Amino acid sequence: MGGVAGMRGRQTVRGMFQSLGVIMVAAGVMYLFIPHDEDADPVKAKDYRVELLTAQRAAPYPVLAPQGLDEGWKATVVSYKRENADAWQLGFLSPDTQYVAIHQSTAKPGAFVPKVSRGAKDTRKTETVAGQAWQRWEGPKYDALVRTEGGATTVVTGTASFERLAEMAASLRSQKV
């Protein structure tokens, strides 16, 4: 009986290799015939002008957005939620592929800043950016520059270096609508 069991075992192994071969051929054919472009930019820049205009009209504070950044910056996230303490968010991928976001809200800074900066803590240090003092926050994932003015808290946060965060903070402007 050992001979029959041994043959069945060899047939099973051979069947598995045949199945694997069929799968590999199918995967190769799909790779060849499904269009793909390795040189394509994987991140599409988002046009945020309409959302910015809406937020500027609706928010009870001066809504900020960058002006004059290099073309390497790509907007990836945009939202305005009036029902969520007038929360404005505009996220970017920096030229060195780090995430940088602007968050503004009328929410209490003590809860708002740790939330949008993913647990960053106030270092009690300030940094002067474009003539304005910003609080410096540091965290395990995101760092942040924070400023409260005009009834709203502005947070520039992300995975980028403080130099990139300061570059974004320096570019922020409010447009009167």
Coordinates of C-alpha atoms in Angstrom, one line a residue:
M1 CA 0.0 0.0 0.0
G2 CA 3.0 2.3 0.5
G3 CA 3.5 2.3 -3.2
V4 CA 0.0 3.7 -4.0
A5 CA 0.3 6.4 -1.3
G6 CA 3.7 7.4 -2.6
M7 CA 2.4 7.7 -6.2
R8 CA -0.6 9.8 -5.0
G9 CA 1.9 12.1 -3.1
R10 CA 4.0 12.6 -6.2
Q11 CA 0.9 13.2 -8.4
T12 CA -0.2 15.8 -5.8
V13 CA 3.1 17.6 -5.8
R14 CA 3.3 17.4 -9.7
G15 CA -0.3 18.9 -9.8
M16 CA 0.7 21.7 -7.5
F17 CA 3.7 22.6 -9.7
Q18 CA 1.5 22.5 -12.8
S19 CA -1.1 24.8 -11.2
L20 CA 1.7 27.2 -10.1
G21 CA 3.0 27.2 -13.7
V22 CA -0.4 28.1 -15.1
I23 CA -0.8 30.9 -12.5
M24 CA 2.7 32.3 -13.4
V25 CA 1.9 32.2 -17.1
A26 CA -1.5 34.0 -16.5
A27 CA 0.2 36.6 -14.3
G28 CA 2.9 37.2 -17.0
V29 CA 0.2 37.6 -19.7
M30 CA -1.7 40.1 -17.6
Y31 CA 1.4 42.1 -16.9
L32 CA 2.2 42.3 -20.6
F33 CA -1.3 43.3 -21.7
I34 CA -2.6 45.5 -18.9
P35 CA -1.3 49.1 -19.6
H36 CA 1.0 50.5 -17.0
D37 CA 3.5 53.4 -17.0
E38 CA 6.3 53.2 -14.5
D39 CA 7.4 56.7 -15.3
A40 CA 3.9 58.2 -14.6
D41 CA 3.6 60.4 -11.5
P42 CA 1.6 58.3 -9.0
V43 CA 0.2 61.4 -7.2
K44 CA -2.3 63.5 -9.1
A45 CA -2.4 67.2 -7.9
K46 CA -5.9 68.3 -6.7
D47 CA -7.4 71.6 -7.8
Y48 CA -8.6 73.1 -4.6
R49 CA -9.8 76.6 -5.8
V50 CA -13.5 75.9 -5.5
E51 CA -13.3 74.5 -2.0
L52 CA -11.0 77.4 -1.0
L53 CA -13.5 79.9 -2.3
T54 CA -16.3 78.2 -0.5
A55 CA -14.4 78.1 2.8
Q56 CA -13.4 81.7 2.5
R57 CA -17.0 82.7 2.1
A58 CA -18.3 80.5 4.9
A59 CA -15.7 80.5 7.6
P60 CA -15.8 83.1 10.4
Y61 CA -12.0 83.6 10.2
P62 CA -9.5 84.4 7.4
V63 CA -9.0 81.1 5.6
L64 CA -5.3 80.6 4.6
A65 CA -3.9 78.9 1.5
P66 CA -0.3 79.0 0.1
Q67 CA 0.8 81.4 -2.5
G68 CA 4.1 81.3 -4.4
L69 CA 5.2 77.7 -3.6
D70 CA 7.4 75.9 -6.1
E71 CA 5.7 73.7 -8.7
G72 CA 7.0 70.6 -6.8
W73 CA 4.2 71.0 -4.2
K74 CA 1.1 69.0 -5.0
A75 CA -2.2 69.5 -3.3
T76 CA -3.7 66.1 -2.3
V77 CA -6.4 66.7 0.3
V78 CA -8.9 69.5 0.7
S79 CA -12.0 69.9 2.8
Y80 CA -14.1 72.5 4.7
K81 CA -16.5 71.3 7.3
R82 CA -18.7 74.0 8.8
E83 CA -20.4 71.6 11.1
N84 CA -17.0 70.5 12.5
A85 CA -16.0 73.9 14.1
D86 CA -15.4 75.4 10.7
A87 CA -12.6 73.0 10.0
W88 CA -10.4 73.8 6.9
Q89 CA -7.9 71.3 5.7
L90 CA -5.5 71.5 2.8
G91 CA -2.9 68.8 2.4
F92 CA 0.2 68.7 0.2
L93 CA 2.9 66.4 -0.9
S94 CA 6.2 68.4 -0.7
P95 CA 8.9 68.3 -3.4
D96 CA 10.8 65.8 -1.2
T97 CA 7.6 63.6 -1.0
Q98 CA 6.7 64.5 2.6
Y99 CA 3.2 65.3 3.8
V100 CA 2.4 68.9 4.8
A101 CA -1.1 70.1 5.8
I102 CA -2.7 73.3 6.8
H103 CA -5.5 72.9 9.3
Q104 CA -7.7 75.8 10.6
S105 CA -10.6 75.7 13.0
T106 CA -12.5 77.5 15.7
A107 CA -12.3 74.4 17.9
K108 CA -10.5 74.7 21.2
P109 CA -6.7 74.5 20.5
G110 CA -6.1 72.1 23.4
A111 CA -8.1 69.4 21.6
F112 CA -7.7 70.5 18.0
V113 CA -3.9 70.7 17.7
P114 CA -3.1 67.2 19.1
K115 CA -5.8 65.7 16.9
V116 CA -4.6 67.2 13.6
S117 CA -0.9 66.8 14.5
R118 CA -1.4 63.1 15.5
G119 CA -0.4 63.5 19.1
A120 CA 2.3 66.2 18.8
K121 CA 3.1 68.0 22.1
D122 CA 3.9 71.7 22.7
T123 CA 7.6 72.2 23.2
R124 CA 7.1 75.6 24.7
K125 CA 9.4 77.0 22.0
T126 CA 8.5 79.4 19.3
E127 CA 9.8 79.9 15.8
T128 CA 9.5 83.1 13.8
V129 CA 8.3 82.6 10.3
A130 CA 7.7 85.6 8.0
G131 CA 7.8 87.9 11.0
Q132 CA 5.2 85.9 13.0
A133 CA 5.7 83.8 16.1
W134 CA 4.5 80.1 15.7
Q135 CA 4.5 77.6 18.5
R136 CA 6.6 74.6 17.8
W137 CA 5.1 71.1 18.5
E138 CA 6.9 67.8 18.1
G139 CA 5.4 64.4 17.8
P140 CA 6.1 60.7 17.1
K141 CA 4.6 61.0 13.6
Y142 CA 4.0 64.6 12.8
D143 CA 5.6 67.9 13.9
A144 CA 3.7 71.1 13.7
L145 CA 3.8 74.9 13.8
V146 CA 0.8 76.4 15.5
R147 CA -0.6 79.9 15.7
T148 CA -3.9 81.2 17.1
E149 CA -5.2 84.5 15.7
G150 CA -8.5 86.0 14.5
G151 CA -10.7 83.5 16.3
A152 CA -9.1 80.4 14.7
T153 CA -6.1 78.2 15.3
T154 CA -3.9 77.4 12.3
V155 CA -1.7 74.3 12.4
V156 CA 0.9 73.5 9.7
T157 CA 1.7 69.9 10.3
G158 CA 3.0 66.8 8.7
T159 CA 5.9 64.4 8.2
A160 CA 8.1 67.0 6.6
S161 CA 11.0 68.8 8.4
F162 CA 10.4 72.0 10.3
E163 CA 12.1 73.8 7.4
R164 CA 9.4 72.6 5.1
L165 CA 6.7 73.4 7.6
A166 CA 8.1 76.9 7.9
E167 CA 8.2 77.2 4.1
M168 CA 4.5 76.4 4.0
A169 CA 3.7 78.7 6.9
A170 CA 5.6 81.6 5.2
S171 CA 3.5 81.1 2.0
L172 CA 0.1 81.3 3.7
R173 CA -2.2 84.1 2.7
S174 CA -5.8 85.0 3.1
Q175 CA -7.9 86.3 0.2
K176 CA -10.8 88.6 0.9
V177 CA -13.9 87.3 -0.8

